[in-house]
C-alpha cells in the first residue's frame, strides 16, 4: 500500500486517479479541470508546509526510536547526520538483524527523515476526502469504498512499517481536509458548481434503476 504513494509509483497513482475523477466529473469538466489545477497547487503547497513542520517539530520516526533502544544510537545524533549518512548507518546497524526483514531494512534506509506529519497520509487522505465530497452525490459508491480502503491501508502501513505515530496521521488528515475544502471552494468560485447538473442527474437516476 505504501508503495502506491511512494515515488515513482505515486505519480502513476495520481495520474490514474485524475483520469478517473475527470471521467466521473465530465458533466462539470471545466470546474473539474480548475479544481485539479488548484488541487495540484494546494498539494504542492501542502508538501511544502509538511516539510517546514517536519523541520520545526523534528519528531523522530518510530523505527529511529527503536534503533536508539536496541542499537544505542541517540536520535539527536542520528538526525544530525546527512540523509546519505543516515541511510548508511541504518544499513550497517541492521545487516546482522535477522528479525528485521531485508525489504523493511531497505525501506528504512530510504526514509530517514522526520515523522510529523505524514506526507503519504496527506496524499491518500486528500483523494479519499475528494472522493467522498464529489462522487457521493454521483452514486459512485464502489469508487468511494475503494478509495477509503486504499487510504486506510496506506495509513495503516505507515504505522506497521515504523514510519509514523498515530498523531502524525491525524494531523495529516486534518491538513488534507483543509486543503481539499479550500481547493473545492476556489474551483466553484471561479468556474461554477461541481454538483451534478440536470443531465447528469438523469444518468445517475438511470444507474440507480439498473438491477
JSON list of C-alpha atoms in Angstrom, two decimals:
[
{"chain": "A", "resi": 1, "resn": "UNK", "atom": "CA", "xyz": [0.00, 0.00, 0.00]},
{"chain": "A", "resi": 2, "resn": "UNK", "atom": "CA", "xyz": [2.78, 2.41, 0.91]},
{"chain": "A", "resi": 3, "resn": "UNK", "atom": "CA", "xyz": [4.43, 1.98, -2.49]},
{"chain": "A", "resi": 4, "resn": "UNK", "atom": "CA", "xyz": [1.32, 3.28, -4.30]},
{"chain": "A", "resi": 5, "resn": "UNK", "atom": "CA", "xyz": [2.14, 6.69, -2.81]},
{"chain": "A", "resi": 6, "resn": "UNK", "atom": "CA", "xyz": [5.95, 6.45, -2.82]},
{"chain": "A", "resi": 7, "resn": "UNK", "atom": "CA", "xyz": [7.77, 7.82, -5.87]},
{"chain": "A", "resi": 8, "resn": "UNK", "atom": "CA", "xyz": [7.69, 6.96, -8.74]},
{"chain": "A", "resi": 9, "resn": "UNK", "atom": "CA", "xyz": [4.51, 4.92, -8.22]},
{"chain": "A", "resi": 10, "resn": "UNK", "atom": "CA", "xyz": [2.80, 7.86, -6.54]},
{"chain": "A", "resi": 11, "resn": "UNK", "atom": "CA", "xyz": [2.89, 9.78, -9.84]},
{"chain": "A", "resi": 12, "resn": "UNK", "atom": "CA", "xyz": [1.19, 6.88, -11.63]},
{"chain": "A", "resi": 13, "resn": "UNK", "atom": "CA", "xyz": [-1.45, 6.68, -8.88]},
{"chain": "A", "resi": 14, "resn": "UNK", "atom": "CA", "xyz": [-2.04, 10.43, -9.16]},
{"chain": "A", "resi": 15, "resn": "UNK", "atom": "CA", "xyz": [-2.44, 10.32, -12.97]},
{"chain": "A", "resi": 16, "resn": "UNK", "atom": "CA", "xyz": [-4.83, 7.33, -12.83]},
{"chain": "A", "resi": 17, "resn": "UNK", "atom": "CA", "xyz": [-6.98, 8.95, -10.15]},
{"chain": "A", "resi": 18, "resn": "UNK", "atom": "CA", "xyz": [-7.05, 12.26, -12.02]},
{"chain": "A", "resi": 19, "resn": "UNK", "atom": "CA", "xyz": [-8.20, 10.48, -15.16]},
{"chain": "A", "resi": 20, "resn": "UNK", "atom": "CA", "xyz": [-10.97, 8.57, -13.39]},
{"chain": "A", "resi": 21, "resn": "UNK", "atom": "CA", "xyz": [-12.19, 11.61, -11.45]},
{"chain": "A", "resi": 22, "resn": "UNK", "atom": "CA", "xyz": [-12.32, 13.71, -14.62]},
{"chain": "A", "resi": 23, "resn": "UNK", "atom": "CA", "xyz": [-14.42, 10.99, -16.27]},
{"chain": "A", "resi": 24, "resn": "UNK", "atom": "CA", "xyz": [-16.78, 10.92, -13.30]},
{"chain": "A", "resi": 25, "resn": "UNK", "atom": "CA", "xyz": [-16.98, 14.73, -13.36]},
{"chain": "A", "resi": 26, "resn": "UNK", "atom": "CA", "xyz": [-17.22, 15.05, -17.17]},
{"chain": "A", "resi": 27, "resn": "UNK", "atom": "CA", "xyz": [-20.54, 16.93, -16.95]},
{"chain": "A", "resi": 28, "resn": "UNK", "atom": "CA", "xyz": [-18.71, 19.61, -14.95]},
{"chain": "A", "resi": 29, "resn": "UNK", "atom": "CA", "xyz": [-15.43, 19.31, -16.85]},
{"chain": "A", "resi": 30, "resn": "UNK", "atom": "CA", "xyz": [-14.42, 22.99, -16.75]},
{"chain": "A", "resi": 31, "resn": "UNK", "atom": "CA", "xyz": [-14.89, 23.23, -12.99]},
{"chain": "A", "resi": 32, "resn": "UNK", "atom": "CA", "xyz": [-13.25, 19.82, -12.53]},
{"chain": "A", "resi": 33, "resn": "UNK", "atom": "CA", "xyz": [-10.16, 20.86, -14.52]},
{"chain": "A", "resi": 34, "resn": "UNK", "atom": "CA", "xyz": [-9.89, 24.04, -12.48]},
{"chain": "A", "resi": 35, "resn": "UNK", "atom": "CA", "xyz": [-10.29, 22.01, -9.30]},
{"chain": "A", "resi": 36, "resn": "UNK", "atom": "CA", "xyz": [-7.42, 19.68, -10.17]},
{"chain": "A", "resi": 37, "resn": "UNK", "atom": "CA", "xyz": [-5.21, 22.61, -11.18]},
{"chain": "A", "resi": 38, "resn": "UNK", "atom": "CA", "xyz": [-5.90, 24.26, -7.83]},
{"chain": "A", "resi": 39, "resn": "UNK", "atom": "CA", "xyz": [-5.63, 20.95, -6.02]},
{"chain": "A", "resi": 40, "resn": "UNK", "atom": "CA", "xyz": [-2.25, 20.27, -7.63]},
{"chain": "A", "resi": 41, "resn": "UNK", "atom": "CA", "xyz": [-1.02, 23.64, -6.40]},
{"chain": "A", "resi": 42, "resn": "UNK", "atom": "CA", "xyz": [-2.57, 23.02, -2.98]},
{"chain": "A", "resi": 43, "resn": "UNK", "atom": "CA", "xyz": [-0.87, 19.63, -2.68]},
{"chain": "A", "resi": 44, "resn": "UNK", "atom": "CA", "xyz": [2.48, 21.17, -3.60]},
{"chain": "A", "resi": 45, "resn": "UNK", "atom": "CA", "xyz": [1.91, 23.88, -1.00]},
{"chain": "A", "resi": 46, "resn": "UNK", "atom": "CA", "xyz": [0.82, 21.22, 1.47]},
{"chain": "A", "resi": 47, "resn": "UNK", "atom": "CA", "xyz": [4.00, 19.23, 0.87]},
{"chain": "A", "resi": 48, "resn": "UNK", "atom": "CA", "xyz": [5.98, 22.41, 1.45]},
{"chain": "A", "resi": 49, "resn": "UNK", "atom": "CA", "xyz": [4.07, 23.07, 4.67]},
{"chain": "A", "resi": 50, "resn": "UNK", "atom": "CA", "xyz": [4.69, 19.46, 5.69]},
{"chain": "A", "resi": 51, "resn": "UNK", "atom": "CA", "xyz": [8.43, 19.85, 5.15]},
{"chain": "A", "resi": 52, "resn": "UNK", "atom": "CA", "xyz": [8.52, 23.07, 7.18]},
{"chain": "A", "resi": 53, "resn": "UNK", "atom": "CA", "xyz": [6.57, 21.43, 10.03]},
{"chain": "A", "resi": 54, "resn": "UNK", "atom": "CA", "xyz": [8.85, 18.39, 9.95]},
{"chain": "A", "resi": 55, "resn": "UNK", "atom": "CA", "xyz": [11.94, 20.60, 10.26]},
{"chain": "A", "resi": 56, "resn": "UNK", "atom": "CA", "xyz": [10.38, 22.64, 13.07]},
{"chain": "A", "resi": 57, "resn": "UNK", "atom": "CA", "xyz": [8.91, 19.78, 15.11]},
{"chain": "A", "resi": 58, "resn": "UNK", "atom": "CA", "xyz": [11.71, 17.28, 14.36]},
{"chain": "A", "resi": 59, "resn": "UNK", "atom": "CA", "xyz": [9.82, 14.26, 15.65]},
{"chain": "A", "resi": 60, "resn": "UNK", "atom": "CA", "xyz": [11.85, 11.04, 15.20]},
{"chain": "A", "resi": 61, "resn": "UNK", "atom": "CA", "xyz": [10.30, 8.15, 13.35]},
{"chain": "A", "resi": 62, "resn": "UNK", "atom": "CA", "xyz": [9.30, 5.12, 15.46]},
{"chain": "A", "resi": 63, "resn": "UNK", "atom": "CA", "xyz": [11.97, 2.95, 13.87]},
{"chain": "A", "resi": 64, "resn": "UNK", "atom": "CA", "xyz": [14.63, 5.55, 14.78]},
{"chain": "A", "resi": 65, "resn": "UNK", "atom": "CA", "xyz": [13.45, 5.41, 18.40]},
{"chain": "A", "resi": 66, "resn": "UNK", "atom": "CA", "xyz": [13.71, 1.61, 18.16]},
{"chain": "A", "resi": 67, "resn": "UNK", "atom": "CA", "xyz": [17.27, 1.96, 16.87]},
{"chain": "A", "resi": 68, "resn": "UNK", "atom": "CA", "xyz": [18.09, 4.13, 19.86]},
{"chain": "A", "resi": 69, "resn": "UNK", "atom": "CA", "xyz": [16.80, 1.47, 22.25]},
{"chain": "A", "resi": 70, "resn": "UNK", "atom": "CA", "xyz": [18.31, -1.57, 20.54]},
{"chain": "A", "resi": 71, "resn": "UNK", "atom": "CA", "xyz": [21.44, -0.22, 18.83]},
{"chain": "A", "resi": 72, "resn": "UNK", "atom": "CA", "xyz": [22.16, 2.62, 21.27]},
{"chain": "A", "resi": 73, "resn": "UNK", "atom": "CA", "xyz": [22.11, 5.30, 18.57]},
{"chain": "A", "resi": 74, "resn": "UNK", "atom": "CA", "xyz": [20.85, 8.57, 20.11]},
{"chain": "A", "resi": 75, "resn": "UNK", "atom": "CA", "xyz": [18.11, 10.09, 17.96]},
{"chain": "A", "resi": 76, "resn": "UNK", "atom": "CA", "xyz": [19.66, 13.57, 18.07]},
{"chain": "A", "resi": 77, "resn": "UNK", "atom": "CA", "xyz": [22.97, 12.20, 16.78]},
{"chain": "A", "resi": 78, "resn": "UNK", "atom": "CA", "xyz": [21.14, 10.24, 14.08]},
{"chain": "A", "resi": 79, "resn": "UNK", "atom": "CA", "xyz": [19.34, 13.33, 12.77]},
{"chain": "A", "resi": 80, "resn": "UNK", "atom": "CA", "xyz": [22.49, 15.44, 12.91]},
{"chain": "A", "resi": 81, "resn": "UNK", "atom": "CA", "xyz": [23.84, 13.26, 10.12]},
{"chain": "A", "resi": 82, "resn": "UNK", "atom": "CA", "xyz": [23.16, 13.97, 6.45]},
{"chain": "A", "resi": 83, "resn": "UNK", "atom": "CA", "xyz": [20.49, 11.82, 4.79]},
{"chain": "A", "resi": 84, "resn": "UNK", "atom": "CA", "xyz": [23.01, 9.66, 2.94]},
{"chain": "A", "resi": 85, "resn": "UNK", "atom": "CA", "xyz": [24.94, 9.08, 6.17]},
{"chain": "A", "resi": 86, "resn": "UNK", "atom": "CA", "xyz": [21.72, 8.13, 7.98]},
{"chain": "A", "resi": 87, "resn": "UNK", "atom": "CA", "xyz": [20.94, 5.55, 5.30]},
{"chain": "A", "resi": 88, "resn": "UNK", "atom": "CA", "xyz": [24.42, 4.08, 5.54]},
{"chain": "A", "resi": 89, "resn": "UNK", "atom": "CA", "xyz": [24.16, 3.95, 9.34]},
{"chain": "A", "resi": 90, "resn": "UNK", "atom": "CA", "xyz": [20.81, 2.13, 9.19]},
{"chain": "A", "resi": 91, "resn": "UNK", "atom": "CA", "xyz": [22.25, -0.34, 6.69]},
{"chain": "A", "resi": 92, "resn": "UNK", "atom": "CA", "xyz": [25.37, -1.07, 8.75]},
{"chain": "A", "resi": 93, "resn": "UNK", "atom": "CA", "xyz": [23.50, -1.40, 12.04]},
{"chain": "A", "resi": 94, "resn": "UNK", "atom": "CA", "xyz": [20.87, -3.78, 10.69]},
{"chain": "A", "resi": 95, "resn": "UNK", "atom": "CA", "xyz": [22.99, -6.05, 8.50]},
{"chain": "A", "resi": 96, "resn": "UNK", "atom": "CA", "xyz": [23.03, -8.73, 11.20]},
{"chain": "A", "resi": 97, "resn": "UNK", "atom": "CA", "xyz": [19.49, -8.11, 12.47]},
{"chain": "A", "resi": 98, "resn": "UNK", "atom": "CA", "xyz": [17.73, -11.17, 11.09]},
{"chain": "A", "resi": 99, "resn": "UNK", "atom": "CA", "xyz": [14.46, -10.31, 12.86]},
{"chain": "A", "resi": 100, "resn": "UNK", "atom": "CA", "xyz": [14.13, -7.27, 10.57]},
{"chain": "A", "resi": 101, "resn": "UNK", "atom": "CA", "xyz": [13.24, -8.41, 7.02]},
{"chain": "A", "resi": 102, "resn": "UNK", "atom": "CA", "xyz": [15.57, -7.29, 4.23]},
{"chain": "A", "resi": 103, "resn": "UNK", "atom": "CA", "xyz": [12.78, -5.37, 2.44]},
{"chain": "A", "resi": 104, "resn": "UNK", "atom": "CA", "xyz": [11.99, -3.44, 5.63]},
{"chain": "A", "resi": 105, "resn": "UNK", "atom": "CA", "xyz": [15.66, -2.58, 6.16]},
{"chain": "A", "resi": 106, "resn": "UNK", "atom": "CA", "xyz": [15.78, -1.15, 2.64]},
{"chain": "A", "resi": 107, "resn": "UNK", "atom": "CA", "xyz": [12.62, 0.84, 3.29]},
{"chain": "A", "resi": 108, "resn": "UNK", "atom": "CA", "xyz": [14.09, 2.31, 6.46]},
{"chain": "A", "resi": 109, "resn": "UNK", "atom": "CA", "xyz": [17.26, 3.22, 4.59]},
{"chain": "A", "resi": 110, "resn": "UNK", "atom": "CA", "xyz": [15.23, 5.24, 2.08]},
{"chain": "A", "resi": 111, "resn": "UNK", "atom": "CA", "xyz": [13.05, 7.11, 4.59]},
{"chain": "A", "resi": 112, "resn": "UNK", "atom": "CA", "xyz": [15.27, 8.62, 7.27]},
{"chain": "A", "resi": 113, "resn": "UNK", "atom": "CA", "xyz": [13.53, 11.99, 7.61]},
{"chain": "A", "resi": 114, "resn": "UNK", "atom": "CA", "xyz": [11.35, 13.22, 10.46]},
{"chain": "A", "resi": 115, "resn": "UNK", "atom": "CA", "xyz": [7.91, 11.76, 11.16]},
{"chain": "A", "resi": 116, "resn": "UNK", "atom": "CA", "xyz": [5.43, 14.59, 11.83]},
{"chain": "A", "resi": 117, "resn": "UNK", "atom": "CA", "xyz": [3.18, 14.92, 9.84]},
{"chain": "A", "resi": 118, "resn": "UNK", "atom": "CA", "xyz": [2.73, 12.07, 7.35]},
{"chain": "A", "resi": 119, "resn": "UNK", "atom": "CA", "xyz": [3.13, 13.06, 3.69]},
{"chain": "A", "resi": 120, "resn": "UNK", "atom": "CA", "xyz": [1.83, 9.67, 2.50]},
{"chain": "A", "resi": 121, "resn": "UNK", "atom": "CA", "xyz": [-1.32, 10.17, 4.57]},
{"chain": "A", "resi": 122, "resn": "UNK", "atom": "CA", "xyz": [-1.83, 13.68, 3.18]},
{"chain": "A", "resi": 123, "resn": "UNK", "atom": "CA", "xyz": [-1.78, 12.29, -0.37]},
{"chain": "A", "resi": 124, "resn": "UNK", "atom": "CA", "xyz": [-4.10, 9.34, 0.27]},
{"chain": "A", "resi": 125, "resn": "UNK", "atom": "CA", "xyz": [-6.48, 11.20, 2.58]},
{"chain": "A", "resi": 126, "resn": "UNK", "atom": "CA", "xyz": [-6.81, 14.06, 0.06]},
{"chain": "A", "resi": 127, "resn": "UNK", "atom": "CA", "xyz": [-8.04, 11.69, -2.64]},
{"chain": "A", "resi": 128, "resn": "UNK", "atom": "CA", "xyz": [-10.35, 9.82, -0.27]},
{"chain": "A", "resi": 129, "resn": "UNK", "atom": "CA", "xyz": [-11.91, 13.05, 1.04]},
{"chain": "A", "resi": 130, "resn": "UNK", "atom": "CA", "xyz": [-12.25, 14.38, -2.50]},
{"chain": "A", "resi": 131, "resn": "UNK", "atom": "CA", "xyz": [-13.98, 11.15, -3.50]},
{"chain": "A", "resi": 132, "resn": "UNK", "atom": "CA", "xyz": [-16.48, 11.36, -0.66]},
{"chain": "A", "resi": 133, "resn": "UNK", "atom": "CA", "xyz": [-17.23, 15.03, -1.36]},
{"chain": "A", "resi": 134, "resn": "UNK", "atom": "CA", "xyz": [-17.56, 14.87, -5.16]},
{"chain": "A", "resi": 135, "resn": "UNK", "atom": "CA", "xyz": [-18.52, 11.31, -6.01]},
{"chain": "A", "resi": 136, "resn": "UNK", "atom": "CA", "xyz": [-21.08, 10.58, -3.29]},
{"chain": "A", "resi": 137, "resn": "UNK", "atom": "CA", "xyz": [-23.75, 12.78, -4.99]},
{"chain": "A", "resi": 138, "resn": "UNK", "atom": "CA", "xyz": [-22.96, 10.87, -8.19]},
{"chain": "A", "resi": 139, "resn": "UNK", "atom": "CA", "xyz": [-23.57, 7.48, -6.54]},
{"chain": "A", "resi": 140, "resn": "UNK", "atom": "CA", "xyz": [-20.02, 6.27, -7.26]},
{"chain": "A", "resi": 141, "resn": "UNK", "atom": "CA", "xyz": [-20.14, 4.14, -4.14]},
{"chain": "A", "resi": 142, "resn": "UNK", "atom": "CA", "xyz": [-17.69, 1.50, -5.36]},
{"chain": "A", "resi": 143, "resn": "UNK", "atom": "CA", "xyz": [-15.05, 4.13, -6.15]},
{"chain": "A", "resi": 144, "resn": "UNK", "atom": "CA", "xyz": [-15.58, 5.77, -2.76]},
{"chain": "A", "resi": 145, "resn": "UNK", "atom": "CA", "xyz": [-15.32, 2.43, -0.95]},
{"chain": "A", "resi": 146, "resn": "UNK", "atom": "CA", "xyz": [-12.10, 1.54, -2.80]},
{"chain": "A", "resi": 147, "resn": "UNK", "atom": "CA", "xyz": [-10.62, 4.96, -2.06]},
{"chain": "A", "resi": 148, "resn": "UNK", "atom": "CA", "xyz": [-11.43, 4.67, 1.64]},
{"chain": "A", "resi": 149, "resn": "UNK", "atom": "CA", "xyz": [-9.98, 1.15, 1.85]},
{"chain": "A", "resi": 150, "resn": "UNK", "atom": "CA", "xyz": [-6.88, 2.27, -0.03]},
{"chain": "A", "resi": 151, "resn": "UNK", "atom": "CA", "xyz": [-6.35, 5.38, 2.12]},
{"chain": "A", "resi": 152, "resn": "UNK", "atom": "CA", "xyz": [-6.87, 3.36, 5.30]},
{"chain": "A", "resi": 153, "resn": "UNK", "atom": "CA", "xyz": [-4.41, 0.76, 4.02]},
{"chain": "A", "resi": 154, "resn": "UNK", "atom": "CA", "xyz": [-1.79, 3.42, 3.27]},
{"chain": "A", "resi": 155, "resn": "UNK", "atom": "CA", "xyz": [-2.21, 4.95, 6.72]},
{"chain": "A", "resi": 156, "resn": "UNK", "atom": "CA", "xyz": [-2.10, 1.57, 8.43]},
{"chain": "A", "resi": 157, "resn": "UNK", "atom": "CA", "xyz": [1.01, 0.57, 6.50]},
{"chain": "A", "resi": 158, "resn": "UNK", "atom": "CA", "xyz": [2.81, 3.70, 7.69]},
{"chain": "A", "resi": 159, "resn": "UNK", "atom": "CA", "xyz": [2.19, 2.63, 11.28]},
{"chain": "A", "resi": 160, "resn": "UNK", "atom": "CA", "xyz": [3.15, -1.00, 10.70]},
{"chain": "A", "resi": 161, "resn": "UNK", "atom": "CA", "xyz": [6.37, -0.06, 8.88]},
{"chain": "A", "resi": 162, "resn": "UNK", "atom": "CA", "xyz": [7.52, 2.06, 11.81]},
{"chain": "A", "resi": 163, "resn": "UNK", "atom": "CA", "xyz": [7.34, 5.29, 9.81]},
{"chain": "A", "resi": 164, "resn": "UNK", "atom": "CA", "xyz": [4.81, 7.24, 11.86]},
{"chain": "A", "resi": 165, "resn": "UNK", "atom": "CA", "xyz": [2.99, 7.68, 15.14]},
{"chain": "A", "resi": 166, "resn": "UNK", "atom": "CA", "xyz": [-0.85, 7.85, 15.17]},
{"chain": "A", "resi": 167, "resn": "UNK", "atom": "CA", "xyz": [-0.82, 11.62, 15.77]},
{"chain": "A", "resi": 168, "resn": "UNK", "atom": "CA", "xyz": [1.15, 12.09, 12.53]},
{"chain": "A", "resi": 169, "resn": "UNK", "atom": "CA", "xyz": [-1.73, 10.54, 10.59]},
{"chain": "A", "resi": 170, "resn": "UNK", "atom": "CA", "xyz": [-4.44, 12.52, 12.42]},
{"chain": "A", "resi": 171, "resn": "UNK", "atom": "CA", "xyz": [-2.79, 15.90, 11.79]},
{"chain": "A", "resi": 172, "resn": "UNK", "atom": "CA", "xyz": [-2.02, 14.99, 8.16]},
{"chain": "A", "resi": 173, "resn": "UNK", "atom": "CA", "xyz": [-5.70, 14.12, 7.61]},
{"chain": "A", "resi": 174, "resn": "UNK", "atom": "CA", "xyz": [-6.79, 17.46, 9.10]},
{"chain": "A", "resi": 175, "resn": "UNK", "atom": "CA", "xyz": [-4.37, 19.32, 6.81]},
{"chain": "A", "resi": 176, "resn": "UNK", "atom": "CA", "xyz": [-5.73, 17.34, 3.84]},
{"chain": "A", "resi": 177, "resn": "UNK", "atom": "CA", "xyz": [-9.30, 18.25, 4.75]},
{"chain": "A", "resi": 178, "resn": "UNK", "atom": "CA", "xyz": [-8.37, 21.95, 4.90]},
{"chain": "A", "resi": 179, "resn": "UNK", "atom": "CA", "xyz": [-6.61, 21.80, 1.51]},
{"chain": "A", "resi": 180, "resn": "UNK", "atom": "CA", "xyz": [-9.49, 19.93, -0.17]},
{"chain": "A", "resi": 181, "resn": "UNK", "atom": "CA", "xyz": [-12.07, 22.32, 1.28]},
{"chain": "A", "resi": 182, "resn": "UNK", "atom": "CA", "xyz": [-10.11, 25.35, 0.07]},
{"chain": "A", "resi": 183, "resn": "UNK", "atom": "CA", "xyz": [-9.45, 23.89, -3.40]},
{"chain": "A", "resi": 184, "resn": "UNK", "atom": "CA", "xyz": [-13.10, 22.92, -3.91]},
{"chain": "A", "resi": 185, "resn": "UNK", "atom": "CA", "xyz": [-14.33, 26.34, -2.77]},
{"chain": "A", "resi": 186, "resn": "UNK", "atom": "CA", "xyz": [-11.95, 28.17, -5.10]},
{"chain": "A", "resi": 187, "resn": "UNK", "atom": "CA", "xyz": [-12.83, 25.97, -8.09]},
{"chain": "A", "resi": 188, "resn": "UNK", "atom": "CA", "xyz": [-16.56, 26.57, -7.61]},
{"chain": "A", "resi": 189, "resn": "UNK", "atom": "CA", "xyz": [-15.96, 30.28, -7.06]},
{"chain": "A", "resi": 190, "resn": "UNK", "atom": "CA", "xyz": [-14.07, 30.55, -10.36]},
{"chain": "A", "resi": 191, "resn": "UNK", "atom": "CA", "xyz": [-15.92, 28.05, -12.58]},
{"chain": "A", "resi": 192, "resn": "UNK", "atom": "CA", "xyz": [-19.30, 27.36, -11.06]},
{"chain": "A", "resi": 193, "resn": "UNK", "atom": "CA", "xyz": [-20.75, 24.43, -9.10]},
{"chain": "A", "resi": 194, "resn": "UNK", "atom": "CA", "xyz": [-19.33, 20.91, -9.04]},
{"chain": "A", "resi": 195, "resn": "UNK", "atom": "CA", "xyz": [-22.68, 19.36, -8.10]},
{"chain": "A", "resi": 196, "resn": "UNK", "atom": "CA", "xyz": [-24.36, 17.15, -10.75]},
{"chain": "A", "resi": 197, "resn": "UNK", "atom": "CA", "xyz": [-26.20, 19.20, -13.44]},
{"chain": "A", "resi": 198, "resn": "UNK", "atom": "CA", "xyz": [-29.72, 18.14, -14.58]},
{"chain": "A", "resi": 199, "resn": "UNK", "atom": "CA", "xyz": [-28.48, 15.97, -17.47]},
{"chain": "A", "resi": 200, "resn": "UNK", "atom": "CA", "xyz": [-26.12, 14.10, -15.15]},
{"chain": "A", "resi": 201, "resn": "UNK", "atom": "CA", "xyz": [-28.88, 13.71, -12.57]},
{"chain": "A", "resi": 202, "resn": "UNK", "atom": "CA", "xyz": [-30.86, 11.79, -15.21]},
{"chain": "A", "resi": 203, "resn": "UNK", "atom": "CA", "xyz": [-27.90, 9.47, -15.84]},
{"chain": "A", "resi": 204, "resn": "UNK", "atom": "CA", "xyz": [-27.49, 8.88, -12.09]},
{"chain": "A", "resi": 205, "resn": "UNK", "atom": "CA", "xyz": [-31.19, 8.04, -11.82]},
{"chain": "A", "resi": 206, "resn": "UNK", "atom": "CA", "xyz": [-30.85, 5.54, -14.68]},
{"chain": "A", "resi": 207, "resn": "UNK", "atom": "CA", "xyz": [-27.88, 3.87, -12.97]},
{"chain": "A", "resi": 208, "resn": "UNK", "atom": "CA", "xyz": [-29.85, 3.65, -9.74]},
{"chain": "A", "resi": 209, "resn": "UNK", "atom": "CA", "xyz": [-32.73, 1.98, -11.59]},
{"chain": "A", "resi": 210, "resn": "UNK", "atom": "CA", "xyz": [-30.48, -0.69, -13.10]},
{"chain": "A", "resi": 211, "resn": "UNK", "atom": "CA", "xyz": [-30.78, -4.12, -11.42]}
]
